[in-house]
Amino acid sequence: MNEMNIHHFEALDSTNDHLLKMAEDGALEWTVVVADRQTAGRGRRSNDWWSPQGNLHMSILLKPEVSPRQLLRLPVIASLAFLSAMGESGSSLSVKWPNDILLEGRKMAGILAESRSEGEKVLWAVVGFGVNMIGVRDDIPDGLEDRMAFVCELVEDLEPGELAVRIALGMKEWSRALKGKGWVNAMEEWSRRALLNIPYIHRDGSRKIKGVPVRLDESGGLVMETGDGEVTVYSGEIEETV
């Protein structure tokens, strides 16, 4: 397995976009890009991500020997890598499918996985993390104050660079669970920390499903119990019903 090769920047439009270009140019597996701030950070489905200086913005390049279908498991693996990076300090954190890390219902971190395949061969995958680090600041966008959680609430004086290394090491460890028996353990660990059995609405474009998440399926999709039986969703977002 290649050693980590970390590239640090003061500012980038998006760490994922930068690393995607590096992957196209032949960057090695476990290349890591970290930026002090992002000027055009992206969340899932091209949503904007608030990316000021002081937060952690990073992306990791993987070249896993798995099928494109197994890449659906990446957000689960990445969530577990983040929990590992936080250690005992993160024991109160929970995960929400497909890509959120929460503290008491407030979002601390988001994950964005992107990949390129040719047929059944995965060429590479890039996993990005956006992490809220510092809680006391005057530039939090209106409407987000009560929806955000910060690493500093759980552990003091943890620098973004140190957390980036911990996350990358966690990805190295948990990426082994993308296939084989390790995936069963990953499913169990994720489910232990997941927000399940709570009414949610799933949205994917114009499609809307109301139901209760009950478990992951073998591929990393989310199984929801609805009025018409179980439905498995593989993309989109879920939000708690009011």
mmCIF file with all atom_site columns, C-alpha atoms in Angstrom, residues 117-239:
data_model
loop_
_atom_site.group_PDB
_atom_site.id
_atom_site.type_symbol
_atom_site.label_atom_id
_atom_site.label_alt_id
_atom_site.label_comp_id
_atom_site.label_asym_id
_atom_site.label_entity_id
_atom_site.label_seq_id
_atom_site.pdbx_PDB_ins_code
_atom_site.Cartn_x
_atom_site.Cartn_y
_atom_site.Cartn_z
_atom_site.occupancy
_atom_site.B_iso_or_equiv
_atom_site.pdbx_formal_charge
_atom_site.auth_seq_id
_atom_site.auth_comp_id
_atom_site.auth_asym_id
_atom_site.auth_atom_id
_atom_site.pdbx_PDB_model_num
ATOM 1   C CA . SER A 1 117 ? -14.865 3.536   -13.734 1.00 0.00 ? 117 SER A CA 1
ATOM 2   C CA . GLU A 1 118 ? -14.445 1.825   -17.080 1.00 0.00 ? 118 GLU A CA 1
ATOM 3   C CA . GLY A 1 119 ? -16.908 -1.031  -17.380 1.00 0.00 ? 119 GLY A CA 1
ATOM 4   C CA . GLU A 1 120 ? -16.503 -3.108  -14.249 1.00 0.00 ? 120 GLU A CA 1
ATOM 5   C CA . LYS A 1 121 ? -13.078 -1.656  -13.397 1.00 0.00 ? 121 LYS A CA 1
ATOM 6   C CA . VAL A 1 122 ? -12.821 1.145   -10.859 1.00 0.00 ? 122 VAL A CA 1
ATOM 7   C CA . LEU A 1 123 ? -10.018 3.487   -11.895 1.00 0.00 ? 123 LEU A CA 1
ATOM 8   C CA . TRP A 1 124 ? -10.105 5.652   -8.800  1.00 0.00 ? 124 TRP A CA 1
ATOM 9   C CA . ALA A 1 125 ? -12.305 7.208   -6.170  1.00 0.00 ? 125 ALA A CA 1
ATOM 10  C CA . VAL A 1 126 ? -11.967 10.532  -4.378  1.00 0.00 ? 126 VAL A CA 1
ATOM 11  C CA . VAL A 1 127 ? -13.495 10.983  -0.922  1.00 0.00 ? 127 VAL A CA 1
ATOM 12  C CA . GLY A 1 128 ? -13.840 14.517  0.400   1.00 0.00 ? 128 GLY A CA 1
ATOM 13  C CA . PHE A 1 129 ? -14.453 15.616  3.989   1.00 0.00 ? 129 PHE A CA 1
ATOM 14  C CA . GLY A 1 130 ? -15.727 18.997  5.128   1.00 0.00 ? 130 GLY A CA 1
ATOM 15  C CA . VAL A 1 131 ? -15.457 19.349  8.903   1.00 0.00 ? 131 VAL A CA 1
ATOM 16  C CA . ASN A 1 132 ? -16.619 22.191  11.147  1.00 0.00 ? 132 ASN A CA 1
ATOM 17  C CA . MET A 1 133 ? -13.767 22.775  13.564  1.00 0.00 ? 133 MET A CA 1
ATOM 18  C CA . ILE A 1 134 ? -14.229 26.123  15.343  1.00 0.00 ? 134 ILE A CA 1
ATOM 19  C CA . GLY A 1 135 ? -17.533 27.055  16.987  1.00 0.00 ? 135 GLY A CA 1
ATOM 20  C CA . VAL A 1 136 ? -16.993 30.641  18.129  1.00 0.00 ? 136 VAL A CA 1
ATOM 21  C CA . ARG A 1 137 ? -17.018 32.870  15.048  1.00 0.00 ? 137 ARG A CA 1
ATOM 22  C CA . ASP A 1 138 ? -18.997 35.733  13.587  1.00 0.00 ? 138 ASP A CA 1
ATOM 23  C CA . ASP A 1 139 ? -19.189 34.613  9.939   1.00 0.00 ? 139 ASP A CA 1
ATOM 24  C CA . ILE A 1 140 ? -21.598 31.677  10.259  1.00 0.00 ? 140 ILE A CA 1
ATOM 25  C CA . PRO A 1 141 ? -24.270 32.112  7.582   1.00 0.00 ? 141 PRO A CA 1
ATOM 26  C CA . ASP A 1 142 ? -27.732 33.083  8.804   1.00 0.00 ? 142 ASP A CA 1
ATOM 27  C CA . GLY A 1 143 ? -29.923 30.105  9.511   1.00 0.00 ? 143 GLY A CA 1
ATOM 28  C CA . LEU A 1 144 ? -27.056 27.682  10.119  1.00 0.00 ? 144 LEU A CA 1
ATOM 29  C CA . GLU A 1 145 ? -26.141 28.550  13.706  1.00 0.00 ? 145 GLU A CA 1
ATOM 30  C CA . ASP A 1 146 ? -28.445 25.972  15.284  1.00 0.00 ? 146 ASP A CA 1
ATOM 31  C CA . ARG A 1 147 ? -27.782 23.316  12.653  1.00 0.00 ? 147 ARG A CA 1
ATOM 32  C CA . MET A 1 148 ? -24.004 23.106  12.979  1.00 0.00 ? 148 MET A CA 1
ATOM 33  C CA . ALA A 1 149 ? -21.779 21.260  15.416  1.00 0.00 ? 149 ALA A CA 1
ATOM 34  C CA . PHE A 1 150 ? -18.044 21.746  15.852  1.00 0.00 ? 150 PHE A CA 1
ATOM 35  C CA . VAL A 1 151 ? -15.102 19.521  16.718  1.00 0.00 ? 151 VAL A CA 1
ATOM 36  C CA . CYS A 1 152 ? -14.068 21.987  19.441  1.00 0.00 ? 152 CYS A CA 1
ATOM 37  C CA . GLU A 1 153 ? -17.208 21.042  21.364  1.00 0.00 ? 153 GLU A CA 1
ATOM 38  C CA . LEU A 1 154 ? -15.724 17.594  21.946  1.00 0.00 ? 154 LEU A CA 1
ATOM 39  C CA . VAL A 1 155 ? -11.967 18.119  21.971  1.00 0.00 ? 155 VAL A CA 1
ATOM 40  C CA . GLU A 1 156 ? -9.935  21.278  22.498  1.00 0.00 ? 156 GLU A CA 1
ATOM 41  C CA . ASP A 1 157 ? -6.876  22.304  20.490  1.00 0.00 ? 157 ASP A CA 1
ATOM 42  C CA . LEU A 1 158 ? -7.228  19.679  17.758  1.00 0.00 ? 158 LEU A CA 1
ATOM 43  C CA . GLU A 1 159 ? -5.703  21.259  14.657  1.00 0.00 ? 159 GLU A CA 1
ATOM 44  C CA . PRO A 1 160 ? -7.214  20.611  11.217  1.00 0.00 ? 160 PRO A CA 1
ATOM 45  C CA . GLY A 1 161 ? -3.920  19.160  9.962   1.00 0.00 ? 161 GLY A CA 1
ATOM 46  C CA . GLU A 1 162 ? -3.758  16.618  12.772  1.00 0.00 ? 162 GLU A CA 1
ATOM 47  C CA . LEU A 1 163 ? -7.355  15.565  12.212  1.00 0.00 ? 163 LEU A CA 1
ATOM 48  C CA . ALA A 1 164 ? -6.665  15.240  8.471   1.00 0.00 ? 164 ALA A CA 1
ATOM 49  C CA . VAL A 1 165 ? -3.885  12.735  9.138   1.00 0.00 ? 165 VAL A CA 1
ATOM 50  C CA . ARG A 1 166 ? -6.107  10.777  11.532  1.00 0.00 ? 166 ARG A CA 1
ATOM 51  C CA . ILE A 1 167 ? -8.914  10.632  8.945   1.00 0.00 ? 167 ILE A CA 1
ATOM 52  C CA . ALA A 1 168 ? -6.548  9.476   6.204   1.00 0.00 ? 168 ALA A CA 1
ATOM 53  C CA . LEU A 1 169 ? -5.190  6.726   8.450   1.00 0.00 ? 169 LEU A CA 1
ATOM 54  C CA . GLY A 1 170 ? -8.756  5.728   9.296   1.00 0.00 ? 170 GLY A CA 1
ATOM 55  C CA . MET A 1 171 ? -9.582  5.505   5.581   1.00 0.00 ? 171 MET A CA 1
ATOM 56  C CA . LYS A 1 172 ? -6.591  3.241   5.032   1.00 0.00 ? 172 LYS A CA 1
ATOM 57  C CA . GLU A 1 173 ? -7.797  0.925   7.775   1.00 0.00 ? 173 GLU A CA 1
ATOM 58  C CA . TRP A 1 174 ? -11.505 0.916   6.914   1.00 0.00 ? 174 TRP A CA 1
ATOM 59  C CA . SER A 1 175 ? -11.014 0.732   3.127   1.00 0.00 ? 175 SER A CA 1
ATOM 60  C CA . ARG A 1 176 ? -10.136 -2.931  3.584   1.00 0.00 ? 176 ARG A CA 1
ATOM 61  C CA . ALA A 1 177 ? -13.799 -3.450  4.479   1.00 0.00 ? 177 ALA A CA 1
ATOM 62  C CA . LEU A 1 178 ? -15.048 -2.399  1.040   1.00 0.00 ? 178 LEU A CA 1
ATOM 63  C CA . LYS A 1 179 ? -15.144 -6.085  0.150   1.00 0.00 ? 179 LYS A CA 1
ATOM 64  C CA . GLY A 1 180 ? -15.070 -9.437  1.870   1.00 0.00 ? 180 GLY A CA 1
ATOM 65  C CA . LYS A 1 181 ? -16.048 -10.216 5.441   1.00 0.00 ? 181 LYS A CA 1
ATOM 66  C CA . GLY A 1 182 ? -14.879 -6.816  6.635   1.00 0.00 ? 182 GLY A CA 1
ATOM 67  C CA . TRP A 1 183 ? -17.971 -5.245  5.103   1.00 0.00 ? 183 TRP A CA 1
ATOM 68  C CA . VAL A 1 184 ? -20.204 -7.160  7.502   1.00 0.00 ? 184 VAL A CA 1
ATOM 69  C CA . ASN A 1 185 ? -18.294 -5.661  10.429  1.00 0.00 ? 185 ASN A CA 1
ATOM 70  C CA . ALA A 1 186 ? -18.494 -2.220  8.838   1.00 0.00 ? 186 ALA A CA 1
ATOM 71  C CA . MET A 1 187 ? -22.267 -2.519  8.429   1.00 0.00 ? 187 MET A CA 1
ATOM 72  C CA . GLU A 1 188 ? -22.648 -3.514  12.065  1.00 0.00 ? 188 GLU A CA 1
ATOM 73  C CA . GLU A 1 189 ? -20.461 -0.681  13.343  1.00 0.00 ? 189 GLU A CA 1
ATOM 74  C CA . TRP A 1 190 ? -22.166 1.918   11.154  1.00 0.00 ? 190 TRP A CA 1
ATOM 75  C CA . SER A 1 191 ? -25.610 0.688   12.219  1.00 0.00 ? 191 SER A CA 1
ATOM 76  C CA . ARG A 1 192 ? -24.603 0.920   15.884  1.00 0.00 ? 192 ARG A CA 1
ATOM 77  C CA . ARG A 1 193 ? -23.959 4.652   15.423  1.00 0.00 ? 193 ARG A CA 1
ATOM 78  C CA . ALA A 1 194 ? -26.710 5.383   12.889  1.00 0.00 ? 194 ALA A CA 1
ATOM 79  C CA . LEU A 1 195 ? -29.956 7.302   13.232  1.00 0.00 ? 195 LEU A CA 1
ATOM 80  C CA . LEU A 1 196 ? -32.386 4.519   12.410  1.00 0.00 ? 196 LEU A CA 1
ATOM 81  C CA . ASN A 1 197 ? -36.019 3.813   13.263  1.00 0.00 ? 197 ASN A CA 1
ATOM 82  C CA . ILE A 1 198 ? -36.923 7.505   12.996  1.00 0.00 ? 198 ILE A CA 1
ATOM 83  C CA . PRO A 1 199 ? -39.489 8.739   10.442  1.00 0.00 ? 199 PRO A CA 1
ATOM 84  C CA . TYR A 1 200 ? -37.763 10.321  7.441   1.00 0.00 ? 200 TYR A CA 1
ATOM 85  C CA . ILE A 1 201 ? -38.588 11.604  3.991   1.00 0.00 ? 201 ILE A CA 1
ATOM 86  C CA . HIS A 1 202 ? -36.250 10.464  1.228   1.00 0.00 ? 202 HIS A CA 1
ATOM 87  C CA . ARG A 1 203 ? -35.831 12.807  -1.731  1.00 0.00 ? 203 ARG A CA 1
ATOM 88  C CA . ASP A 1 204 ? -34.096 12.019  -5.001  1.00 0.00 ? 204 ASP A CA 1
ATOM 89  C CA . GLY A 1 205 ? -35.040 14.515  -7.686  1.00 0.00 ? 205 GLY A CA 1
ATOM 90  C CA . SER A 1 206 ? -38.793 14.548  -8.003  1.00 0.00 ? 206 SER A CA 1
ATOM 91  C CA . ARG A 1 207 ? -39.117 11.231  -6.173  1.00 0.00 ? 207 ARG A CA 1
ATOM 92  C CA . LYS A 1 208 ? -40.224 11.379  -2.524  1.00 0.00 ? 208 LYS A CA 1
ATOM 93  C CA . ILE A 1 209 ? -40.579 8.435   -0.137  1.00 0.00 ? 209 ILE A CA 1
ATOM 94  C CA . LYS A 1 210 ? -41.791 8.624   3.438   1.00 0.00 ? 210 LYS A CA 1
ATOM 95  C CA . GLY A 1 211 ? -40.648 5.836   5.708   1.00 0.00 ? 211 GLY A CA 1
ATOM 96  C CA . VAL A 1 212 ? -38.453 4.648   8.557   1.00 0.00 ? 212 VAL A CA 1
ATOM 97  C CA . PRO A 1 213 ? -34.816 3.650   7.895   1.00 0.00 ? 213 PRO A CA 1
ATOM 98  C CA . VAL A 1 214 ? -34.239 0.199   9.336   1.00 0.00 ? 214 VAL A CA 1
ATOM 99  C CA . ARG A 1 215 ? -30.853 -1.019  8.058   1.00 0.00 ? 215 ARG A CA 1
ATOM 100 C CA . LEU A 1 216 ? -28.188 -0.923  5.384   1.00 0.00 ? 216 LEU A CA 1
ATOM 101 C CA . ASP A 1 217 ? -28.389 -3.396  2.564   1.00 0.00 ? 217 ASP A CA 1
ATOM 102 C CA . GLU A 1 218 ? -25.439 -5.389  1.239   1.00 0.00 ? 218 GLU A CA 1
ATOM 103 C CA . SER A 1 219 ? -24.474 -2.703  -1.281  1.00 0.00 ? 219 SER A CA 1
ATOM 104 C CA . GLY A 1 220 ? -24.564 0.235   1.121   1.00 0.00 ? 220 GLY A CA 1
ATOM 105 C CA . GLY A 1 221 ? -28.054 1.381   0.183   1.00 0.00 ? 221 GLY A CA 1
ATOM 106 C CA . LEU A 1 222 ? -30.592 2.284   2.861   1.00 0.00 ? 222 LEU A CA 1
ATOM 107 C CA . VAL A 1 223 ? -33.594 0.042   3.502   1.00 0.00 ? 223 VAL A CA 1
ATOM 108 C CA . MET A 1 224 ? -36.693 2.011   4.521   1.00 0.00 ? 224 MET A CA 1
ATOM 109 C CA . GLU A 1 225 ? -39.937 0.595   5.872   1.00 0.00 ? 225 GLU A CA 1
ATOM 110 C CA . THR A 1 226 ? -42.831 2.342   4.145   1.00 0.00 ? 226 THR A CA 1
ATOM 111 C CA . GLY A 1 227 ? -46.578 1.894   4.054   1.00 0.00 ? 227 GLY A CA 1
ATOM 112 C CA . ASP A 1 228 ? -46.071 -0.265  0.966   1.00 0.00 ? 228 ASP A CA 1
ATOM 113 C CA . GLY A 1 229 ? -43.351 -2.448  2.423   1.00 0.00 ? 229 GLY A CA 1
ATOM 114 C CA . GLU A 1 230 ? -39.579 -2.151  2.335   1.00 0.00 ? 230 GLU A CA 1
ATOM 115 C CA . VAL A 1 231 ? -37.907 0.100   -0.220  1.00 0.00 ? 231 VAL A CA 1
ATOM 116 C CA . THR A 1 232 ? -34.135 0.384   -0.732  1.00 0.00 ? 232 THR A CA 1
ATOM 117 C CA . VAL A 1 233 ? -32.683 3.720   -1.833  1.00 0.00 ? 233 VAL A CA 1
ATOM 118 C CA . TYR A 1 234 ? -29.189 4.160   -3.229  1.00 0.00 ? 234 TYR A CA 1
ATOM 119 C CA . SER A 1 235 ? -28.883 7.910   -3.743  1.00 0.00 ? 235 SER A CA 1
ATOM 120 C CA . GLY A 1 236 ? -30.545 11.152  -2.697  1.00 0.00 ? 236 GLY A CA 1
ATOM 121 C CA . GLU A 1 237 ? -31.021 12.615  0.760   1.00 0.00 ? 237 GLU A CA 1
ATOM 122 C CA . ILE A 1 238 ? -33.135 11.853  3.811   1.00 0.00 ? 238 ILE A CA 1
ATOM 123 C CA . GLU A 1 239 ? -34.545 14.428  6.205   1.00 0.00 ? 239 GLU A CA 1
#
